[in-house]
Short mmCIF file of C-alpha atoms and ligand atoms in Angstrom, two decimals:
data_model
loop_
_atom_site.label_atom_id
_atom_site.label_comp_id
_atom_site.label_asym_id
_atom_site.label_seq_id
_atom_site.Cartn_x
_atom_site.Cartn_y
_atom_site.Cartn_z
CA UNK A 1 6.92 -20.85 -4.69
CA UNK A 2 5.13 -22.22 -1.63
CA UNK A 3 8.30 -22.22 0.72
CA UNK A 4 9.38 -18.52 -0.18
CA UNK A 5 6.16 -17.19 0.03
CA UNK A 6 6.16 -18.31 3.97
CA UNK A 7 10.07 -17.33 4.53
CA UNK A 8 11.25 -20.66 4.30
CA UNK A 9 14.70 -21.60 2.69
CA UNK A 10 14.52 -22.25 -1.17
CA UNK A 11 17.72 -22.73 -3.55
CA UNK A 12 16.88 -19.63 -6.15
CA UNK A 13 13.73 -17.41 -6.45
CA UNK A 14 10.89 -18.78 -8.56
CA UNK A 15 9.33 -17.07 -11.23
CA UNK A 16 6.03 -16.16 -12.64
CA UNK A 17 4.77 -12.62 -14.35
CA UNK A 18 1.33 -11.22 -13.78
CA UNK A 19 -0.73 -11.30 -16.53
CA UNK A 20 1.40 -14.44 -18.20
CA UNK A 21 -2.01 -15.94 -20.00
CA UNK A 22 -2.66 -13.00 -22.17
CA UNK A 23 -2.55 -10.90 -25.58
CA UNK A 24 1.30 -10.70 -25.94
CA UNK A 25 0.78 -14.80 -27.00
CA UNK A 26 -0.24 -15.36 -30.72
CA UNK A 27 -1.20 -19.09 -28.63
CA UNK A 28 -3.61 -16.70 -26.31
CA UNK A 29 -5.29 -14.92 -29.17
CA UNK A 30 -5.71 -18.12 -31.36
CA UNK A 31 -8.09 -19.37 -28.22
CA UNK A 32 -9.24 -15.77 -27.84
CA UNK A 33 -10.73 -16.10 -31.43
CA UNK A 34 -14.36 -15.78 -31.77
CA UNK A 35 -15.16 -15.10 -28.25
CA UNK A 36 -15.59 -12.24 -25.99
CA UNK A 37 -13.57 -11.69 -23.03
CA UNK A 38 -16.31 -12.55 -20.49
CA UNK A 39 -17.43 -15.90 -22.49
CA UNK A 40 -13.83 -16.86 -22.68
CA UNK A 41 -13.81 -16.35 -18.86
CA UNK A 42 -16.82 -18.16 -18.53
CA UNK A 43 -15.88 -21.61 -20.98
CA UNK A 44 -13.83 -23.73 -18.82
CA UNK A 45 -12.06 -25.63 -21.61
CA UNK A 46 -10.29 -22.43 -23.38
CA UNK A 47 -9.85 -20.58 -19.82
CA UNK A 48 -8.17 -24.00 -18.31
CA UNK A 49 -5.99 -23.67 -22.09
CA UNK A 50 -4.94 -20.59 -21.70
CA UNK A 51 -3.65 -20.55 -17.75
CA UNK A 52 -1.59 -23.76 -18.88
CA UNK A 53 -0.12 -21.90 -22.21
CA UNK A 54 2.93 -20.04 -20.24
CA UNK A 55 4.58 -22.83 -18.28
CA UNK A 56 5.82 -24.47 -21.96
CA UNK A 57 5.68 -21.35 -24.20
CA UNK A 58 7.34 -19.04 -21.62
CA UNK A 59 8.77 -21.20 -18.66
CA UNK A 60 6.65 -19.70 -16.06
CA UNK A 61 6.65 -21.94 -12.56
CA UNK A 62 3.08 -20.97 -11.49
CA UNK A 63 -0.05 -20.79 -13.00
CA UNK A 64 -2.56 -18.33 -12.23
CA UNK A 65 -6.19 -19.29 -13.27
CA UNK A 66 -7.55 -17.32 -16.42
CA UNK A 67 -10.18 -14.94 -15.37
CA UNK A 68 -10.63 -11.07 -14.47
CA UNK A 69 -11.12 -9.21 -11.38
CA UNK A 70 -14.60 -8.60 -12.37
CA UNK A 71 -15.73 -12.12 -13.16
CA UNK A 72 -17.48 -12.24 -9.78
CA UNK A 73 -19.26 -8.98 -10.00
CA UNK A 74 -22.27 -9.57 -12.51
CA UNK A 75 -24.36 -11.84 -9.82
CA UNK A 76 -23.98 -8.74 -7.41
CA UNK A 77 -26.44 -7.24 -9.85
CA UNK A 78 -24.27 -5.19 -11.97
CA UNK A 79 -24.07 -5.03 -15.84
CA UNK A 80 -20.67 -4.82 -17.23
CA UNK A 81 -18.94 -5.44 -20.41
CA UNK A 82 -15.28 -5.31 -21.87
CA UNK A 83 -14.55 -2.91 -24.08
CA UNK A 84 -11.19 -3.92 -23.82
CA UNK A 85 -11.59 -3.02 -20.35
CA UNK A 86 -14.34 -2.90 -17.99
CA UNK A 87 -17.22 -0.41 -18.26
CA UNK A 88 -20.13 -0.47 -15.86
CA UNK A 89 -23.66 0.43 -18.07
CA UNK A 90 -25.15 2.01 -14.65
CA UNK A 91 -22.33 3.56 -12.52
CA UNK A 92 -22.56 3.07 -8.66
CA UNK A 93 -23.59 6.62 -7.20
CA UNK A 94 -26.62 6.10 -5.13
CA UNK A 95 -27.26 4.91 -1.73
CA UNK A 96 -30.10 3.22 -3.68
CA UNK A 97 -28.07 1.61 -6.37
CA UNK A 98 -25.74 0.28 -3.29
CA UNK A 99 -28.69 -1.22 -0.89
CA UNK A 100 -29.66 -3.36 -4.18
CA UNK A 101 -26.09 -5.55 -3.96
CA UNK A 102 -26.31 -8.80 -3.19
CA UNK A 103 -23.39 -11.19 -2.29
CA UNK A 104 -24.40 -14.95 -3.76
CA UNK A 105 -22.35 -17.54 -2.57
CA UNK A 106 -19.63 -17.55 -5.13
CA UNK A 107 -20.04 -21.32 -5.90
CA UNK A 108 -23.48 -20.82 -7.58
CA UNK A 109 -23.19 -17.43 -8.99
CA UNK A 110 -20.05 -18.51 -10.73
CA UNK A 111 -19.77 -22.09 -10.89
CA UNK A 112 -16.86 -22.16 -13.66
CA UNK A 113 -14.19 -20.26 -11.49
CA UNK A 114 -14.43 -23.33 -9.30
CA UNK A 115 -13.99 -25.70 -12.05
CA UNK A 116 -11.14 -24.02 -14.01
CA UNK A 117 -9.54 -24.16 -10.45
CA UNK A 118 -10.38 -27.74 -10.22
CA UNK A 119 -9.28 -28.59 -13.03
CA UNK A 120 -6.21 -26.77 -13.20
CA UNK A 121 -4.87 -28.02 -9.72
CA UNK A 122 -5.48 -31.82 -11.50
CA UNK A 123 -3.36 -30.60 -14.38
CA UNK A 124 -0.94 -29.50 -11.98
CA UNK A 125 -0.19 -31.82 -9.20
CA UNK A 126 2.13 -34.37 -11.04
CA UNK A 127 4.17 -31.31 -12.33
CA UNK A 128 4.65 -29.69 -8.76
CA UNK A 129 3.76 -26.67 -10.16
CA UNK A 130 1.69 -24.16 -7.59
CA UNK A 131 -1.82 -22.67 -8.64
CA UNK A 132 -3.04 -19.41 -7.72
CA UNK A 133 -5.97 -17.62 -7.67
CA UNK A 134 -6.84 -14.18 -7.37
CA UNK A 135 -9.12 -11.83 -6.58
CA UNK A 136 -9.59 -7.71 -6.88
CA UNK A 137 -9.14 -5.50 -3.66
CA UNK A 138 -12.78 -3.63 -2.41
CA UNK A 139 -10.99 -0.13 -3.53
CA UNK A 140 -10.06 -1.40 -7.00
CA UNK A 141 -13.47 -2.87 -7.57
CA UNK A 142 -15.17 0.22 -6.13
CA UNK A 143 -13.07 2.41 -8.73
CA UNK A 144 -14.69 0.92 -11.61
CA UNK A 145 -18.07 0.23 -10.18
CA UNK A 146 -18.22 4.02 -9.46
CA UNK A 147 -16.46 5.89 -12.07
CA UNK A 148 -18.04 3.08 -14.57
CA UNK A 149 -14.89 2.27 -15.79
CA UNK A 150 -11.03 2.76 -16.38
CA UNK A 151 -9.99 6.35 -15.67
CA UNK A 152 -6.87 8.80 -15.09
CA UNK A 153 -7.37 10.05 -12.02
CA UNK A 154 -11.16 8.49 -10.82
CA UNK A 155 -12.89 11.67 -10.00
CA UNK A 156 -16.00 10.72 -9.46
CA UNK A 157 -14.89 7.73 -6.95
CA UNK A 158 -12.61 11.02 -5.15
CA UNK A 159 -16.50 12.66 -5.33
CA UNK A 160 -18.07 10.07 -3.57
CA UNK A 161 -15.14 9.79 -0.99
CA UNK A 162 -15.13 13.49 0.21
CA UNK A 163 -19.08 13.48 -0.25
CA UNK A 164 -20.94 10.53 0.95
CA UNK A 165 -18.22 9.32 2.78
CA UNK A 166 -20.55 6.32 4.39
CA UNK A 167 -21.78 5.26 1.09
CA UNK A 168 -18.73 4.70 0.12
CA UNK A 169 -17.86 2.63 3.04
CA UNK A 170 -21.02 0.72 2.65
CA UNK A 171 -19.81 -0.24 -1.07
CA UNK A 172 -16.10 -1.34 0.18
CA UNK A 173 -17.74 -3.57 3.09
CA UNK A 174 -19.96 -4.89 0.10
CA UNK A 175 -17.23 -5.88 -1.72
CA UNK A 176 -14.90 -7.04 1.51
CA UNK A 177 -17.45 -9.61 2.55
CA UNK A 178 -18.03 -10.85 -1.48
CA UNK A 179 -13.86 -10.93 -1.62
CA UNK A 180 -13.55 -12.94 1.77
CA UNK A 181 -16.06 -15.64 0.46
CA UNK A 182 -14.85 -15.71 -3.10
CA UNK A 183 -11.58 -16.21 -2.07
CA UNK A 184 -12.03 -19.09 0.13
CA UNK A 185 -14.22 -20.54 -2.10
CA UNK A 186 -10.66 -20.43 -4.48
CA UNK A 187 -9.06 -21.90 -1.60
CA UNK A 188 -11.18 -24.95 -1.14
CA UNK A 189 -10.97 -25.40 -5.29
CA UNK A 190 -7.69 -25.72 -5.03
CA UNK A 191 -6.16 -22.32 -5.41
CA UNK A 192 -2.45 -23.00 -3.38
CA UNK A 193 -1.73 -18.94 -3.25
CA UNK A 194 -4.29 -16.35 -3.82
CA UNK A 195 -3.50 -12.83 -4.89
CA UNK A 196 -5.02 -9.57 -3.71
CA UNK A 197 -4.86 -7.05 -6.81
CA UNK A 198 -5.15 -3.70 -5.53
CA UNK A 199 -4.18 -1.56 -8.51
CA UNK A 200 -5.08 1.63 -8.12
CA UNK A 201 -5.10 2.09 -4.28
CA UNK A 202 -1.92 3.83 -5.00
CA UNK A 203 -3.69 6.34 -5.87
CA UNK A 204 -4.54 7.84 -2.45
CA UNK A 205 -2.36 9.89 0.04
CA UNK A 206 -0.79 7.59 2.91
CA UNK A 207 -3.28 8.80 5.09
CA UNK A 208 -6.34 8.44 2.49
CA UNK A 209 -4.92 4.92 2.28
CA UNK A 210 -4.79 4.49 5.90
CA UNK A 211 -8.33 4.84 5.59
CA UNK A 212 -10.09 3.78 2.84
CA UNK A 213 -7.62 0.76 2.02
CA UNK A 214 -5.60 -0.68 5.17
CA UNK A 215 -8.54 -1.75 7.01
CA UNK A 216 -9.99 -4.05 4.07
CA UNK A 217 -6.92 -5.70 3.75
CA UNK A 218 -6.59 -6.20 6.97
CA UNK A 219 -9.96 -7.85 7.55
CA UNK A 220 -9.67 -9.68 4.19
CA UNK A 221 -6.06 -10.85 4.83
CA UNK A 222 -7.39 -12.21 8.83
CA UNK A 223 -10.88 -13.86 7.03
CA UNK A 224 -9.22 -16.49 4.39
CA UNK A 225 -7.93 -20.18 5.31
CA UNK A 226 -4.25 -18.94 4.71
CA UNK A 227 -3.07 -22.03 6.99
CA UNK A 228 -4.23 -23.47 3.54
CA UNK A 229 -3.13 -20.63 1.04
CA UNK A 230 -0.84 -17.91 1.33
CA UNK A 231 -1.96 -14.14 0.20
CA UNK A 232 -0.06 -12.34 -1.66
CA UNK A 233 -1.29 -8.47 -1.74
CA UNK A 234 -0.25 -5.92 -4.97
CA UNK A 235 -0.47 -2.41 -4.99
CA UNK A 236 0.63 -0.74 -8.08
CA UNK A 237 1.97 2.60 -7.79
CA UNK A 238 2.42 2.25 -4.10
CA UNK A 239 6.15 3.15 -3.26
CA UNK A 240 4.31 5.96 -0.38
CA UNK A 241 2.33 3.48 1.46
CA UNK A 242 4.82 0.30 1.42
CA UNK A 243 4.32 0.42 5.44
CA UNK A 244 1.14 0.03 5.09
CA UNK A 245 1.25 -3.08 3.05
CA UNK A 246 4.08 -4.64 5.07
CA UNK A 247 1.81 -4.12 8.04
CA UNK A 248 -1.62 -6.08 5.85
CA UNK A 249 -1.10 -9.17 6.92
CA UNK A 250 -0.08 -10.63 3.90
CA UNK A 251 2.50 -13.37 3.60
CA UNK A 252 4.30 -11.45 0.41
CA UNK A 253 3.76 -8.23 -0.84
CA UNK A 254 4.30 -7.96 -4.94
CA UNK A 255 6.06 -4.47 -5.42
CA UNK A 256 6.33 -2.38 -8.94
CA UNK A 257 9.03 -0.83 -10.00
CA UNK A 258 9.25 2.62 -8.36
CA UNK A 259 10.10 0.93 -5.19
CA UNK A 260 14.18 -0.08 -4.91
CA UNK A 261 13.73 -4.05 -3.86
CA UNK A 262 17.01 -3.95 -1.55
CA UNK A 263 15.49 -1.22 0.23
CA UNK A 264 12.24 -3.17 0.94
CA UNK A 265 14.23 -6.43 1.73
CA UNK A 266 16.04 -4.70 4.42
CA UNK A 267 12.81 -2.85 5.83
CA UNK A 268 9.96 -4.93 5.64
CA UNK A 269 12.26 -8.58 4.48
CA UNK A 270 12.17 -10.10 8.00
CA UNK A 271 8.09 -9.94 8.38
CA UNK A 272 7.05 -10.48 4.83
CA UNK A 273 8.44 -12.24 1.47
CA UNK A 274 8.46 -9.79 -1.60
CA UNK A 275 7.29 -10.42 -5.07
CA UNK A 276 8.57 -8.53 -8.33
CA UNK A 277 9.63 -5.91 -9.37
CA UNK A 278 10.71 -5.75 -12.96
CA UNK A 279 9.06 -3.10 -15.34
CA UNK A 280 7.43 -5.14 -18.09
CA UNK A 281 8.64 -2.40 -20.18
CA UNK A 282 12.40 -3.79 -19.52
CA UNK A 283 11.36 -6.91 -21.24
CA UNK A 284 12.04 -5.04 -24.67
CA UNK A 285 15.78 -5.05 -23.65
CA UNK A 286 18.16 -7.72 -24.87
CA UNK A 287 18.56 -10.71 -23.46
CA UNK A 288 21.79 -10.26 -21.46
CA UNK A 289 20.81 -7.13 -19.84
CA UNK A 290 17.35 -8.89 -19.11
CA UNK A 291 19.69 -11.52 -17.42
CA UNK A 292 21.92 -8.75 -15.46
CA UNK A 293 18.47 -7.61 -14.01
CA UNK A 294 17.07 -10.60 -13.25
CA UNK A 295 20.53 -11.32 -10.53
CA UNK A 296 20.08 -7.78 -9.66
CA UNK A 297 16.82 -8.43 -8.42
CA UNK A 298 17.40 -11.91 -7.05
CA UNK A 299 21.10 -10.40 -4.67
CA UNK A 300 18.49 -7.77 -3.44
CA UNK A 301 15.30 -10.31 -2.66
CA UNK A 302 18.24 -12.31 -1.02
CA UNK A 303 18.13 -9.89 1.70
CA UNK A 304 14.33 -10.56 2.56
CA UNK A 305 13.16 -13.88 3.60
CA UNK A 306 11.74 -14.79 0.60
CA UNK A 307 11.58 -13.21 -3.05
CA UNK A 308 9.49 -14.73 -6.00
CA UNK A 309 10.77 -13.17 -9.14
CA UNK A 310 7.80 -11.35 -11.14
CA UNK A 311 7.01 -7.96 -12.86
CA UNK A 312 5.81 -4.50 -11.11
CA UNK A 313 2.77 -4.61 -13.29
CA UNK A 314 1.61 -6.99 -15.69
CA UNK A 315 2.60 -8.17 -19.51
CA UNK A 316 0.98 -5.40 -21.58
CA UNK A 317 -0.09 -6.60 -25.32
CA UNK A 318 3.45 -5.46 -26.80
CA UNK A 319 5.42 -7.68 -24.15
CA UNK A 320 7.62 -9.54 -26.73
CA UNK A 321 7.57 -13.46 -25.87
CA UNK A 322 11.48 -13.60 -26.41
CA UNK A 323 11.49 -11.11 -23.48
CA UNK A 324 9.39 -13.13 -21.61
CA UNK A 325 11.27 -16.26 -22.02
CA UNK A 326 15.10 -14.40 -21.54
CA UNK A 327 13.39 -13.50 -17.92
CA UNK A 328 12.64 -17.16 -17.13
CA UNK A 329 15.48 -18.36 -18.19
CA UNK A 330 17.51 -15.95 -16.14
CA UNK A 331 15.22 -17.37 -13.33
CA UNK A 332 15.99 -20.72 -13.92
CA UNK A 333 20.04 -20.11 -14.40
CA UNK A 334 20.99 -18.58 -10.95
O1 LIG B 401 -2.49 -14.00 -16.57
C1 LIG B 401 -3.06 -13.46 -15.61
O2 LIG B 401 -2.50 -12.58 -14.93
C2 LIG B 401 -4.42 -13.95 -15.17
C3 LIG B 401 -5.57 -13.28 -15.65
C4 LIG B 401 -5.89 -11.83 -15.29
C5 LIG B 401 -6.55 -10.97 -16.20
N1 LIG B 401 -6.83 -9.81 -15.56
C6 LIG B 401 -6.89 -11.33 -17.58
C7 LIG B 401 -7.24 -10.27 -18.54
C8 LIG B 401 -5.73 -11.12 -14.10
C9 LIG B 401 -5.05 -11.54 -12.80
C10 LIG B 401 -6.35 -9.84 -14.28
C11 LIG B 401 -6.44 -8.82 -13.22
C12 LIG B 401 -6.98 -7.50 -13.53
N2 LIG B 401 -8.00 -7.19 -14.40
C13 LIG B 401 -6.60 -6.30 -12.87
C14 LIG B 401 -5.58 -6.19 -11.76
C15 LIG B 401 -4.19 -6.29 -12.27
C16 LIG B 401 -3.75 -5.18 -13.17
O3 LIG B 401 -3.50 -5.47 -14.35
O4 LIG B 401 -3.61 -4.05 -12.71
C17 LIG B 401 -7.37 -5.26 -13.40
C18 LIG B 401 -7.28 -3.80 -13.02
C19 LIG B 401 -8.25 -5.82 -14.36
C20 LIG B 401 -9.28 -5.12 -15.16
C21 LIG B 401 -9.08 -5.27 -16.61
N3 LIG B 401 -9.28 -6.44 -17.31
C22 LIG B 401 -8.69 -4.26 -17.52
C23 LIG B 401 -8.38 -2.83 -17.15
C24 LIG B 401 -8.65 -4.86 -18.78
C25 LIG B 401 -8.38 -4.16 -20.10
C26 LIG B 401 -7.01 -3.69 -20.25
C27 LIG B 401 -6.14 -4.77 -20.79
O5 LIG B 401 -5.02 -4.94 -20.29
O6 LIG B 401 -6.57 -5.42 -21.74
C28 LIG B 401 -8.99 -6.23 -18.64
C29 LIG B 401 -9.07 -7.28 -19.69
C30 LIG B 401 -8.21 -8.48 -19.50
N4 LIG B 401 -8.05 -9.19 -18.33
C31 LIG B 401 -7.47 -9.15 -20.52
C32 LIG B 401 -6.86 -10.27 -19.93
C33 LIG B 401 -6.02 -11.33 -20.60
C34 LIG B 401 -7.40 -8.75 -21.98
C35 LIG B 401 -8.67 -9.22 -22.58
C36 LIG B 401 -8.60 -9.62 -24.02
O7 LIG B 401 -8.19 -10.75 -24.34
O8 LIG B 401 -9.04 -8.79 -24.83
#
């Protein structure tokens, strides 16, 4: 994982999926029991569980810490809840509401993400298997802090764009610095990778994105320690502005679906590695043709300097484990 993330020779892809420790798992919802979402993000024994849980129930070859994208925004001074996903109580709209953020150093705000990392990486280090960490991009973050939650088309973030322009920009450098220091702070726990989740940036035109998104990834990407860690930067829905992300700074760049891998390999292969791109929804197929995809997608990543097998987007709840496992497997058999 480490040596085709930096373009270095490796004998087959490796393989992980994006949301791996999650609700398709009767193993995940047994430890889920009882808790919320943000207590079982906060108890370091069932969050340390779950993260292990894929690599001997699915075959997975990395582990990506259990948490959420929002775990560090709470100490900001923000009140949010899960109702299965994120909803802000007091929506971000005021220049106000923004002046009152404050960026805590990660380490005492949120104490546990260091010590699931901690303890993970101990788990970890006889096995050879890599750890990453993660982190949500400033425009992802900003989506939900300022539409107050999940949404089809984020109107009221689109408001604040073509509106207060500069109080949007305030909020994104807000949440640049925060995302610098919280990754690093993953970094020195022991996070080996760290990945930049930028799902709905896709949702801007190119040059909307060459805007309000390319320059935080940019800064981010030059700020971390990635002598120590490699970044790996996803954009879902993002086929249009695939330049852009070739162009971060990231060491990989984790593609969905819509884009045509050999394509990528051949335009962006020589500068970056690639990561994905397989539909989660084509882990309902049978096995073989799960296995026919899987070499598609490892001939094209061929092509690019390095390839790490995963999904465009993550495991959704009705991912079917045997799916899951005829992926890894296909991995593991090239
Ligand atoms: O296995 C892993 O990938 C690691 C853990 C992880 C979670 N969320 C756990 C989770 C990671 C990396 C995330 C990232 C995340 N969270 C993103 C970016 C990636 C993406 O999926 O686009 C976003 C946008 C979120 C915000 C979020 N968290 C939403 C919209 C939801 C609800 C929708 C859903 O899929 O349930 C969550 C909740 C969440 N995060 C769950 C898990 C396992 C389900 C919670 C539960 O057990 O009820």
């Amino acid at each position: 994982m480490l040596r085709a993330c930096r373009g270095e020779p490796v004998d087959r892809p490796p393989v992980w999926l994006m949301r791996q420790a999650g609700r398709y798992l009767p193993e995940y919802r047994r430890v889920r029991e009882g808790v919320s979402f943000l207590e079982m993000c906060r108890d370091v024994d069932r969050a340390v569980e779950v993260s292990l849980q894929p690599i001997d129930l699915v075959g997975s070859e990395a582990v990506i810490m259990f948490s959420d994208i929002f775990t560090p925004i709470p100490p900001l001074g923000v009140e949010l809840d899960f109702a299965p996903g994120p909803v802000v109580a007091d929506p971000i709209r005021t220049a106000a509401q923004v002046a009152q953020l404050r960026v805590p150093d990660p380490r005492e705000s949120v104490p546990f993400v260091f010590e699931i990392l901690r303890r993970l990486r101990g788990e970890l280090v006889d096995r050879q298997i890599p750890l990453l960490g993660f982190a949500g991009a400033p425009f992802t973050l900003a989506a939900y802090l300022v539409e107050g939650g999940g949404s089809r088309d984020f109107a009221q973030l689109k408001r604040m764009m073509h509106r207060e322009p500069d109080l949007l920009r305030a909020l994104l450098e807000i949440l640049a610095e925060m995302t610098v220091g919280y990754l690093n702070a993953q970094i020195e726990a022991g996070a080996q990778v760290v990945q930049l989740f930028d799902t709905w940036a896709g949702l801007l035109s190119p040059a909307e994105y060459g805007e309000w998104v390319q320059p935080f990834h940019v800064a981010i990407a030059r700020q971390l320690d990635r002598a120590a860690a490699p970044l790996i930067l996803y954009v879902n829905n993002g086929a249009h502005i695939v330049d852009f992300m070739a162009d971060s700074g990231a060491d990989v760049i984790s593609l969905d679906w819509r884009v045509e891998l050999s394509d990528a390999a051949q335009r962006y292969g020589d500068r970056v590695s690639l990561q994905g791109n397989l539909d989660p929804c084509e882990l309902q197929a049978p096995p073989e043709r799960i296995a026919q995809r899987v070499a598609e997608l490892a001939r094209a990543g061929r092509l690019a300097r390095g390839h790490i097998l995963n999904l465009g987007h993550g495991c959704l709840p009705s991912t079917p484990v045997e799916g899951v496992r005829a992926f890894t497997a296909a991995a593991r058999a090239l």
